[in-house]
mmCIF file of C-alpha atoms (C1' of nucleotides) in Angstrom:
data_model
loop_
_atom_site.group_PDB
_atom_site.id
_atom_site.type_symbol
_atom_site.label_atom_id
_atom_site.label_comp_id
_atom_site.label_asym_id
_atom_site.label_seq_id
_atom_site.Cartn_x
_atom_site.Cartn_y
_atom_site.Cartn_z
ATOM 1 C CA MET A 1 -12.351 4.142 -6.233
ATOM 2 C CA GLU A 2 -14.904 6.132 -8.360
ATOM 3 C CA GLU A 3 -14.769 5.672 -12.120
ATOM 4 C CA GLY A 4 -18.485 5.905 -12.931
ATOM 5 C CA THR A 5 -17.951 9.638 -13.434
ATOM 6 C CA SER A 6 -16.196 8.771 -16.815
ATOM 7 C CA LYS A 7 -13.160 10.632 -15.619
ATOM 8 C CA SER A 8 -10.867 12.051 -18.219
ATOM 9 C CA LEU A 9 -11.160 9.895 -21.299
ATOM 10 C CA THR A 10 -8.990 10.575 -24.394
ATOM 11 C CA HIS A 11 -11.448 13.532 -25.480
ATOM 12 C CA PRO A 12 -15.214 14.225 -25.213
ATOM 13 C CA GLU A 13 -16.886 12.257 -27.981
ATOM 14 C CA GLY A 14 -20.249 13.321 -26.611
ATOM 15 C CA THR A 15 -23.463 12.792 -28.245
ATOM 16 C CA LYS A 16 -22.405 11.217 -31.515
ATOM 17 C CA ALA A 17 -21.506 8.242 -29.662
ATOM 18 C CA ALA A 18 -24.153 6.375 -31.384
ATOM 19 C CA ALA A 19 -24.060 7.769 -34.764
ATOM 20 C CA PRO A 20 -21.104 6.412 -36.879
ATOM 21 C CA ALA A 21 -20.178 7.819 -40.285
ATOM 22 C CA ASP A 22 -22.282 5.407 -42.028
ATOM 23 C CA HIS A 23 -24.646 2.638 -41.006
ATOM 24 C CA ASP A 24 -25.668 1.109 -44.459
ATOM 25 C CA ASN A 25 -23.621 -2.080 -43.757
ATOM 26 C CA ASP A 26 -24.415 -5.029 -41.651
ATOM 27 C CA ALA A 27 -20.978 -5.327 -40.077
ATOM 28 C CA ARG A 28 -18.956 -2.875 -38.095
ATOM 29 C CA GLN A 29 -22.010 -1.728 -36.343
ATOM 30 C CA TRP A 30 -20.438 -2.770 -33.187
ATOM 31 C CA ASP A 31 -20.135 0.775 -31.783
ATOM 32 C CA VAL A 32 -17.065 -0.295 -29.709
ATOM 33 C CA ARG A 33 -16.109 3.398 -29.021
ATOM 34 C CA GLU A 34 -14.438 4.178 -25.701
ATOM 35 C CA GLY A 35 -17.615 5.289 -23.853
ATOM 36 C CA CYS A 36 -19.549 2.348 -24.956
ATOM 37 C CA GLU A 37 -20.563 -0.533 -22.750
ATOM 38 C CA VAL A 38 -18.868 -3.027 -25.057
ATOM 39 C CA ARG A 39 -15.525 -1.308 -24.679
ATOM 40 C CA GLN A 40 -15.900 -1.529 -20.913
ATOM 41 C CA ILE A 41 -16.233 -5.175 -21.028
ATOM 42 C CA LEU A 42 -13.604 -5.564 -23.726
ATOM 43 C CA ASP A 43 -11.060 -3.745 -21.569
ATOM 44 C CA ARG A 44 -11.785 -5.989 -18.713
ATOM 45 C CA VAL A 45 -11.153 -8.870 -20.850
ATOM 46 C CA ALA A 46 -8.181 -7.281 -22.185
ATOM 47 C CA ASP A 47 -6.717 -6.504 -18.677
ATOM 48 C CA LYS A 48 -3.828 -8.843 -18.185
ATOM 49 C CA TRP A 49 -4.608 -9.681 -14.547
ATOM 50 C CA SER A 50 -8.347 -10.057 -15.064
ATOM 51 C CA LEU A 51 -7.922 -12.753 -17.780
ATOM 52 C CA LEU A 52 -5.578 -14.661 -15.565
ATOM 53 C CA ALA A 53 -8.027 -14.505 -12.528
ATOM 54 C CA ILE A 54 -10.901 -15.558 -14.629
ATOM 55 C CA ALA A 55 -8.915 -18.585 -15.915
ATOM 56 C CA LEU A 56 -7.819 -19.435 -12.525
ATOM 57 C CA LEU A 57 -11.044 -19.123 -11.020
ATOM 58 C CA ASP A 58 -12.852 -21.357 -13.410
ATOM 59 C CA ARG A 59 -14.742 -24.012 -11.776
ATOM 60 C CA ARG A 60 -12.838 -23.407 -8.451
ATOM 61 C CA VAL A 61 -13.092 -21.339 -5.229
ATOM 62 C CA LEU A 62 -9.997 -19.744 -4.130
ATOM 63 C CA ARG A 63 -8.851 -17.656 -1.373
ATOM 64 C CA PHE A 64 -7.146 -14.246 -1.687
ATOM 65 C CA THR A 65 -3.641 -15.705 -0.930
ATOM 66 C CA GLU A 66 -4.267 -18.737 -3.103
ATOM 67 C CA LEU A 67 -4.882 -16.580 -6.075
ATOM 68 C CA ARG A 68 -1.873 -14.530 -5.199
ATOM 69 C CA ARG A 69 0.225 -17.441 -5.050
ATOM 70 C CA GLU A 70 -0.978 -18.952 -8.360
ATOM 71 C CA ILE A 71 -0.790 -15.638 -10.352
ATOM 72 C CA ASP A 72 2.196 -14.891 -8.405
ATOM 73 C CA GLY A 73 3.511 -12.193 -10.681
ATOM 74 C CA ILE A 74 0.765 -10.020 -9.318
ATOM 75 C CA SER A 75 1.084 -7.552 -6.504
ATOM 76 C CA GLN A 76 -1.323 -7.343 -3.625
ATOM 77 C CA ARG A 77 -2.705 -4.093 -4.883
ATOM 78 C CA MET A 78 -3.426 -5.278 -8.349
ATOM 79 C CA LEU A 79 -5.029 -8.434 -7.150
ATOM 80 C CA THR A 80 -7.233 -6.395 -4.916
ATOM 81 C CA VAL A 81 -8.003 -4.015 -7.676
ATOM 82 C CA THR A 82 -8.649 -6.727 -10.282
ATOM 83 C CA LEU A 83 -10.863 -8.550 -7.873
ATOM 84 C CA ARG A 84 -12.887 -5.543 -6.977
ATOM 85 C CA GLN A 85 -13.406 -4.781 -10.758
ATOM 86 C CA LEU A 86 -14.591 -8.294 -11.470
ATOM 87 C CA GLU A 87 -16.737 -8.226 -8.462
ATOM 88 C CA ARG A 88 -18.265 -5.100 -9.456
ATOM 89 C CA ASP A 89 -19.040 -6.361 -12.890
ATOM 90 C CA GLY A 90 -20.648 -9.204 -11.315
ATOM 91 C CA LEU A 91 -18.284 -11.715 -12.823
ATOM 92 C CA VAL A 92 -16.736 -12.887 -9.562
ATOM 93 C CA ARG A 93 -18.483 -13.418 -6.159
ATOM 94 C CA ARG A 94 -16.596 -12.569 -3.087
ATOM 95 C CA THR A 95 -17.597 -14.321 0.113
ATOM 96 C CA VAL A 96 -16.303 -13.241 3.481
ATOM 97 C CA HIS A 97 -16.301 -15.685 6.317
ATOM 98 C CA PRO A 98 -16.437 -14.100 9.628
ATOM 99 C CA VAL A 99 -13.723 -16.281 11.225
ATOM 100 C CA VAL A 100 -10.288 -15.604 12.529
ATOM 101 C CA PRO A 101 -8.141 -15.390 10.830
ATOM 102 C CA PRO A 102 -10.220 -13.837 8.158
ATOM 103 C CA ARG A 103 -11.113 -15.984 5.184
ATOM 104 C CA VAL A 104 -12.451 -14.707 1.867
ATOM 105 C CA ASP A 105 -13.350 -16.750 -0.987
ATOM 106 C CA TYR A 106 -13.575 -15.833 -4.590
ATOM 107 C CA GLU A 107 -15.467 -17.852 -7.246
ATOM 108 C CA LEU A 108 -16.901 -17.081 -10.644
ATOM 109 C CA THR A 109 -20.626 -16.139 -10.865
ATOM 110 C CA PRO A 110 -22.804 -17.879 -13.567
ATOM 111 C CA LEU A 111 -22.238 -14.690 -15.587
ATOM 112 C CA GLY A 112 -18.534 -15.019 -15.038
ATOM 113 C CA VAL A 113 -18.484 -18.529 -16.278
ATOM 114 C CA THR A 114 -20.293 -17.467 -19.364
ATOM 115 C CA LEU A 115 -17.798 -14.915 -19.983
ATOM 116 C CA HIS A 116 -14.838 -17.543 -19.564
ATOM 117 C CA ASP A 117 -16.551 -19.710 -22.000
ATOM 118 C CA THR A 118 -16.661 -16.991 -24.537
ATOM 119 C CA ILE A 119 -13.136 -15.908 -24.030
ATOM 120 C CA GLN A 120 -12.129 -19.518 -24.498
ATOM 121 C CA ALA A 121 -13.217 -19.166 -28.201
ATOM 122 C CA LEU A 122 -10.964 -16.376 -28.517
ATOM 123 C CA VAL A 123 -8.132 -18.226 -26.899
ATOM 124 C CA THR A 124 -8.795 -21.186 -29.125
ATOM 125 C CA TRP A 125 -8.616 -18.966 -32.256
ATOM 126 C CA THR A 126 -5.449 -17.656 -31.138
ATOM 127 C CA GLU A 127 -4.085 -21.160 -30.465
ATOM 128 C CA GLU A 128 -5.297 -22.247 -33.780
ATOM 129 C CA HIS A 129 -3.734 -19.348 -35.725
ATOM 130 C CA GLN A 130 -0.712 -18.525 -33.784
ATOM 131 C CA THR A 131 1.572 -20.285 -36.240
ATOM 132 C CA GLU A 132 0.143 -18.076 -39.092
ATOM 133 C CA ILE A 133 0.785 -14.849 -36.954
ATOM 134 C CA ALA A 134 4.234 -15.961 -35.958
ATOM 135 C CA ALA A 135 4.982 -16.451 -39.714
ATOM 136 C CA ALA A 136 3.480 -13.181 -40.620
ATOM 137 C CA ARG A 137 5.553 -11.531 -38.038
ATOM 138 C CA ALA A 138 8.700 -13.204 -39.094
ATOM 139 C CA ALA A 139 8.019 -12.271 -42.726
ATOM 140 C CA TYR A 140 7.490 -8.740 -41.577
ATOM 141 C CA ASP A 141 10.637 -8.533 -39.620
ATOM 142 C CA GLU A 142 12.453 -10.315 -42.391
ATOM 143 C CA ARG A 143 11.572 -7.554 -44.919
ATOM 144 C CA ASP A 144 12.464 -5.003 -42.289
ATOM 145 C CA THR A 145 15.808 -6.482 -41.795
ATOM 146 C CA GLU A 146 16.850 -7.072 -45.410
ATOM 147 C CA SER A 147 16.043 -3.505 -46.335
ATOM 148 C CA GLY A 148 17.962 -2.203 -43.448
ATOM 149 C CA THR A 149 21.040 -4.201 -44.139
ATOM 150 C CA PRO A 150 21.699 -4.509 -47.974
ATOM 151 C CA MET B 1 9.711 -2.155 -32.427
ATOM 152 C CA GLU B 2 11.112 -5.335 -30.993
ATOM 153 C CA GLU B 3 9.366 -7.210 -28.341
ATOM 154 C CA GLY B 4 10.592 -10.754 -29.038
ATOM 155 C CA THR B 5 13.278 -10.051 -26.621
ATOM 156 C CA SER B 6 10.625 -10.250 -23.846
ATOM 157 C CA LYS B 7 11.993 -6.894 -22.602
ATOM 158 C CA SER B 8 11.458 -5.948 -18.938
ATOM 159 C CA LEU B 9 8.338 -8.054 -17.813
ATOM 160 C CA THR B 10 7.120 -7.779 -14.290
ATOM 161 C CA HIS B 11 9.485 -10.289 -12.975
ATOM 162 C CA PRO B 12 11.220 -13.315 -14.201
ATOM 163 C CA GLU B 13 8.619 -16.148 -14.029
ATOM 164 C CA GLY B 14 11.133 -18.653 -15.416
ATOM 165 C CA THR B 15 10.821 -22.213 -15.906
ATOM 166 C CA LYS B 16 7.452 -22.962 -13.894
ATOM 167 C CA ALA B 17 5.638 -21.100 -16.635
ATOM 168 C CA ALA B 18 3.892 -24.325 -17.671
ATOM 169 C CA ALA B 19 3.531 -26.019 -14.227
ATOM 170 C CA PRO B 20 0.580 -24.413 -12.343
ATOM 171 C CA ALA B 21 -0.076 -25.469 -8.805
ATOM 172 C CA ASP B 22 -2.250 -28.285 -10.048
ATOM 173 C CA HIS B 23 -3.396 -29.515 -13.499
ATOM 174 C CA ASP B 24 -5.984 -32.190 -12.793
ATOM 175 C CA ASN B 25 -8.604 -29.864 -14.185
ATOM 176 C CA ASP B 26 -9.600 -29.578 -17.852
ATOM 177 C CA ALA B 27 -10.070 -25.897 -17.521
ATOM 178 C CA ARG B 28 -7.608 -23.021 -17.028
ATOM 179 C CA GLN B 29 -5.025 -24.602 -18.988
ATOM 180 C CA TRP B 30 -4.930 -21.766 -21.122
ATOM 181 C CA ASP B 31 -1.487 -20.730 -20.187
ATOM 182 C CA VAL B 32 -2.331 -16.961 -20.720
ATOM 183 C CA ARG B 33 0.783 -15.568 -19.126
ATOM 184 C CA GLU B 34 2.542 -12.544 -20.358
ATOM 185 C CA GLY B 35 5.156 -14.014 -22.385
ATOM 186 C CA CYS B 36 2.757 -16.446 -24.061
ATOM 187 C CA GLU B 37 1.710 -16.207 -27.577
ATOM 188 C CA VAL B 38 -1.949 -16.022 -26.674
ATOM 189 C CA ARG B 39 -1.341 -12.831 -24.618
ATOM 190 C CA GLN B 40 0.288 -11.307 -27.482
ATOM 191 C CA ILE B 41 -2.754 -11.709 -29.650
ATOM 192 C CA LEU B 42 -5.097 -11.065 -26.654
ATOM 193 C CA ASP B 43 -3.322 -7.844 -26.160
ATOM 194 C CA ARG B 44 -3.950 -6.807 -29.721
ATOM 195 C CA VAL B 45 -7.625 -7.540 -29.549
ATOM 196 C CA ALA B 46 -7.596 -5.703 -26.217
ATOM 197 C CA ASP B 47 -6.148 -2.622 -27.760
ATOM 198 C CA LYS B 48 -8.707 -0.113 -28.229
ATOM 199 C CA TRP B 49 -7.688 1.174 -31.496
ATOM 200 C CA SER B 50 -6.823 -2.201 -33.085
ATOM 201 C CA LEU B 51 -10.319 -3.291 -32.273
ATOM 202 C CA LEU B 52 -11.838 -0.238 -33.894
ATOM 203 C CA ALA B 53 -9.740 -0.596 -36.982
ATOM 204 C CA ILE B 54 -10.685 -4.221 -37.453
ATOM 205 C CA ALA B 55 -14.247 -3.245 -36.973
ATOM 206 C CA LEU B 56 -13.918 -0.538 -39.488
ATOM 207 C CA LEU B 57 -11.987 -2.434 -42.065
ATOM 208 C CA ASP B 58 -14.469 -5.341 -42.034
ATOM 209 C CA ARG B 59 -15.415 -6.042 -45.476
ATOM 210 C CA ARG B 60 -13.859 -2.775 -46.808
ATOM 211 C CA VAL B 61 -10.968 -1.207 -48.182
ATOM 212 C CA LEU B 62 -10.145 2.128 -46.727
ATOM 213 C CA ARG B 63 -7.305 4.685 -47.021
ATOM 214 C CA PHE B 64 -5.352 6.119 -44.231
ATOM 215 C CA THR B 65 -7.250 9.193 -44.043
ATOM 216 C CA GLU B 66 -10.609 7.491 -44.323
ATOM 217 C CA LEU B 67 -9.784 5.415 -41.356
ATOM 218 C CA ARG B 68 -8.647 8.467 -39.553
ATOM 219 C CA ARG B 69 -11.864 10.268 -40.220
ATOM 220 C CA GLU B 70 -13.942 7.246 -39.215
ATOM 221 C CA ILE B 71 -12.054 6.638 -35.975
ATOM 222 C CA ASP B 72 -11.689 10.211 -35.581
ATOM 223 C CA GLY B 73 -10.642 10.085 -31.822
ATOM 224 C CA ILE B 74 -7.404 8.598 -32.946
ATOM 225 C CA SER B 75 -4.276 10.641 -33.473
ATOM 226 C CA GLN B 76 -1.942 10.147 -36.667
ATOM 227 C CA ARG B 77 0.560 8.571 -34.491
ATOM 228 C CA MET B 78 -1.587 5.888 -33.094
ATOM 229 C CA LEU B 79 -3.314 5.094 -36.307
ATOM 230 C CA THR B 80 0.030 4.407 -37.787
ATOM 231 C CA VAL B 81 1.245 2.375 -34.952
ATOM 232 C CA THR B 82 -1.952 0.317 -34.822
ATOM 233 C CA LEU B 83 -2.048 -0.339 -38.509
ATOM 234 C CA ARG B 84 1.712 -1.350 -38.503
ATOM 235 C CA GLN B 85 0.958 -3.804 -35.622
ATOM 236 C CA LEU B 86 -1.965 -5.249 -37.377
ATOM 237 C CA GLU B 87 0.009 -5.454 -40.493
ATOM 238 C CA ARG B 88 2.920 -7.091 -38.894
ATOM 239 C CA ASP B 89 0.530 -9.824 -37.419
ATOM 240 C CA GLY B 90 -0.865 -10.473 -40.777
ATOM 241 C CA LEU B 91 -4.308 -9.353 -39.917
ATOM 242 C CA VAL B 92 -4.367 -6.192 -42.245
ATOM 243 C CA ARG B 93 -2.964 -5.802 -45.636
ATOM 244 C CA ARG B 94 -1.208 -2.639 -46.646
ATOM 245 C CA THR B 95 -1.226 -1.513 -50.344
ATOM 246 C CA VAL B 96 0.808 1.327 -51.606
ATOM 247 C CA HIS B 97 -0.167 2.702 -54.949
ATOM 248 C CA PRO B 98 2.896 4.534 -56.515
ATOM 249 C CA VAL B 99 0.740 7.512 -57.580
ATOM 250 C CA VAL B 100 0.848 11.070 -56.674
ATOM 251 C CA PRO B 101 -0.621 12.287 -54.445
ATOM 252 C CA PRO B 102 0.246 8.878 -52.473
ATOM 253 C CA ARG B 103 -2.468 6.569 -51.974
ATOM 254 C CA VAL B 104 -2.422 3.622 -49.521
ATOM 255 C CA ASP B 105 -5.167 1.217 -49.002
ATOM 256 C CA TYR B 106 -5.759 -0.976 -45.949
ATOM 257 C CA GLU B 107 -8.033 -4.144 -45.856
ATOM 258 C CA LEU B 108 -8.428 -7.155 -43.590
ATOM 259 C CA THR B 109 -6.580 -10.337 -44.847
ATOM 260 C CA PRO B 110 -8.329 -13.556 -44.597
ATOM 261 C CA LEU B 111 -6.771 -14.050 -41.293
ATOM 262 C CA GLY B 112 -8.056 -10.852 -40.091
ATOM 263 C CA VAL B 113 -11.501 -11.608 -41.129
ATOM 264 C CA THR B 114 -11.550 -14.775 -39.011
ATOM 265 C CA LEU B 115 -10.253 -12.945 -36.071
ATOM 266 C CA HIS B 116 -12.980 -10.251 -36.674
ATOM 267 C CA ASP B 117 -15.525 -13.122 -36.713
ATOM 268 C CA THR B 118 -14.256 -14.450 -33.444
ATOM 269 C CA ILE B 119 -14.199 -11.104 -31.760
ATOM 270 C CA GLN B 120 -17.689 -10.629 -32.873
ATOM 271 C CA ALA B 121 -18.696 -13.480 -30.546
ATOM 272 C CA LEU B 122 -17.287 -11.689 -27.625
ATOM 273 C CA VAL B 123 -19.003 -8.520 -28.672
ATOM 274 C CA THR B 124 -22.122 -10.295 -28.985
ATOM 275 C CA TRP B 125 -21.719 -11.783 -25.565
ATOM 276 C CA THR B 126 -21.198 -8.179 -24.171
ATOM 277 C CA GLU B 127 -24.176 -6.953 -25.818
ATOM 278 C CA GLU B 128 -26.321 -9.852 -24.477
ATOM 279 C CA HIS B 129 -25.072 -9.459 -21.014
ATOM 280 C CA GLN B 130 -24.483 -5.706 -20.712
ATOM 281 C CA THR B 131 -27.657 -5.308 -18.811
ATOM 282 C CA GLU B 132 -26.553 -7.757 -16.220
ATOM 283 C CA ILE B 133 -23.304 -6.143 -15.861
ATOM 284 C CA ALA B 134 -24.774 -2.665 -15.547
ATOM 285 C CA ALA B 135 -27.175 -3.979 -13.063
ATOM 286 C CA ALA B 136 -24.129 -5.640 -11.086
ATOM 287 C CA ARG B 137 -22.205 -2.460 -11.188
ATOM 288 C CA ALA B 138 -25.367 -0.440 -10.024
ATOM 289 C CA ALA B 139 -25.895 -2.939 -7.104
ATOM 290 C CA TYR B 140 -22.160 -2.663 -6.400
ATOM 291 C CA ASP B 141 -22.038 1.055 -6.255
ATOM 292 C CA GLU B 142 -25.370 1.204 -4.400
ATOM 293 C CA ARG B 143 -24.025 -0.744 -1.695
ATOM 294 C CA ASP B 144 -20.853 1.334 -1.559
ATOM 295 C CA THR B 145 -23.114 4.542 -1.419
ATOM 296 C CA GLU B 146 -25.411 3.436 1.438
ATOM 297 C CA SER B 147 -22.557 2.374 3.560
ATOM 298 C CA GLY B 148 -20.774 5.521 3.026
ATOM 299 C CA THR B 149 -23.707 7.919 3.620
ATOM 300 C CA PRO B 150 -25.875 6.346 6.566
ATOM 301 C "C1'" DC C 1 -1.974 12.401 -48.765
ATOM 302 C "C1'" DA C 2 0.568 9.487 -45.694
ATOM 303 C "C1'" DG C 3 3.471 9.206 -42.942
ATOM 304 C "C1'" DT C 4 7.953 10.041 -39.424
ATOM 305 C "C1'" DA C 5 10.042 12.478 -35.593
ATOM 306 C "C1'" DT C 6 9.776 14.877 -30.840
ATOM 307 C "C1'" DC C 7 8.341 16.278 -26.617
ATOM 308 C "C1'" DC C 8 5.668 15.788 -22.785
ATOM 309 C "C1'" DC C 9 2.250 14.364 -19.560
ATOM 310 C "C1'" DC C 10 -0.290 11.398 -16.630
ATOM 311 C "C1'" DA C 11 -2.784 6.945 -15.571
ATOM 312 C "C1'" DG C 12 -1.586 2.621 -14.359
ATOM 313 C "C1'" DT C 13 1.253 -0.235 -11.815
ATOM 314 C "C1'" DG C 14 4.820 -1.981 -8.660
ATOM 315 C "C1'" DA C 15 7.062 -1.490 -3.914
ATOM 316 C "C1'" DT C 16 6.479 -0.675 0.752
ATOM 317 C "C1'" DA C 17 4.469 0.048 5.063
ATOM 318 C "C1'" DC C 18 0.523 -0.065 8.142
ATOM 319 C "C1'" DT C 19 -4.332 -2.261 10.110
ATOM 320 C "C1'" DG C 20 -8.525 -5.087 11.527
ATOM 321 C "C1'" DC D 1 -5.054 -13.498 6.442
ATOM 322 C "C1'" DA D 2 -6.732 -10.038 3.790
ATOM 323 C "C1'" DG D 3 -6.718 -6.164 2.716
ATOM 324 C "C1'" DT D 4 -5.940 -0.408 2.641
ATOM 325 C "C1'" DA D 5 -2.806 3.701 2.134
ATOM 326 C "C1'" DT D 6 1.177 6.181 -0.088
ATOM 327 C "C1'" DC D 7 4.859 7.154 -3.054
ATOM 328 C "C1'" DA D 8 7.552 6.978 -6.956
ATOM 329 C "C1'" DC D 9 8.332 5.520 -11.657
ATOM 330 C "C1'" DT D 10 7.506 4.227 -16.342
ATOM 331 C "C1'" DG D 11 5.805 4.042 -20.880
ATOM 332 C "C1'" DG D 12 1.732 4.396 -23.618
ATOM 333 C "C1'" DG D 13 -0.284 7.790 -26.064
ATOM 334 C "C1'" DG D 14 -1.655 12.783 -27.483
ATOM 335 C "C1'" DA D 15 -0.198 17.308 -29.377
ATOM 336 C "C1'" DT D 16 2.827 19.371 -32.722
ATOM 337 C "C1'" DA D 17 5.931 20.102 -36.532
ATOM 338 C "C1'" DC D 18 8.260 18.423 -40.355
ATOM 339 C "C1'" DT D 19 8.961 15.413 -45.003
ATOM 340 C "C1'" DG D 20 8.647 12.532 -49.548
#
DNA sequence: CAGTATCCCCAGTGATACTG
DNA sequence: CAGTATCACTGGGGATACTG
């Protein structure tokens, strides 16, 4: 369960992590390289299950099984792993009730809520532009097809 | 290169894709399931290399090799694949100059620029909250450590 | 220079079984 | 109910070699 040791990434980028090829521009100063903090979060957001979990937990308190049921395509293992990651990042709060049978509640932390909010912007962008993207893909595939079958 | 056929997903979610357990809330109506359009885009954004490429191409026109040099950790193969995906989605424009030696320019399309802009918000969020997240992780790992070595 | 084609590996994920 | 432990498999991605 330890990953803080940076395990085996693609390759050791080492020290130049904060020294891009150029920095005379105001954009692309993101520094979104693998080792970066930004990348860590982005990877979380990127994660299929994390995103679903955050979406489902928005303004709700759910139990393990409830989440499992709602996401439903997810396996026990992945739900656990996902929840643990989110908990570790302080995005989700896990509350164990010392009762029998066991009851564990999951909910977004305030930080998690702000992330949800930000992601919402991205989702909105997608919804607003999905037509354009679909068109672009169609055009691309079209080109591909016509050159393949003259 | 075909994914419109939905290949072999986790399992057939079927018809209830648009019917969550409840829908009396205004949030979580995202519908970010695997098959969804939103997920397709999110996956693109999520992609490590795509993100870097978009970042690097912001307000610039770069050649294949230039991109390769700037991303540097990337392999030829992945740069090609990434660029093709972005091109297909209409986010990046590929211009082939019929000269010798060959010259191909890459640049963001207007659509790509708007995506960059949106992603920027997410990156900003990350930068603003990375301290909190780091703290959360430290706290989590701390708990983990102290219970592991009493 | 700008790719395409191949081979290969291993990290992430699902399936299954066991436990407090 | 809410996990943890194990195993097995798949495909995403790197390394390498070849081409227009």
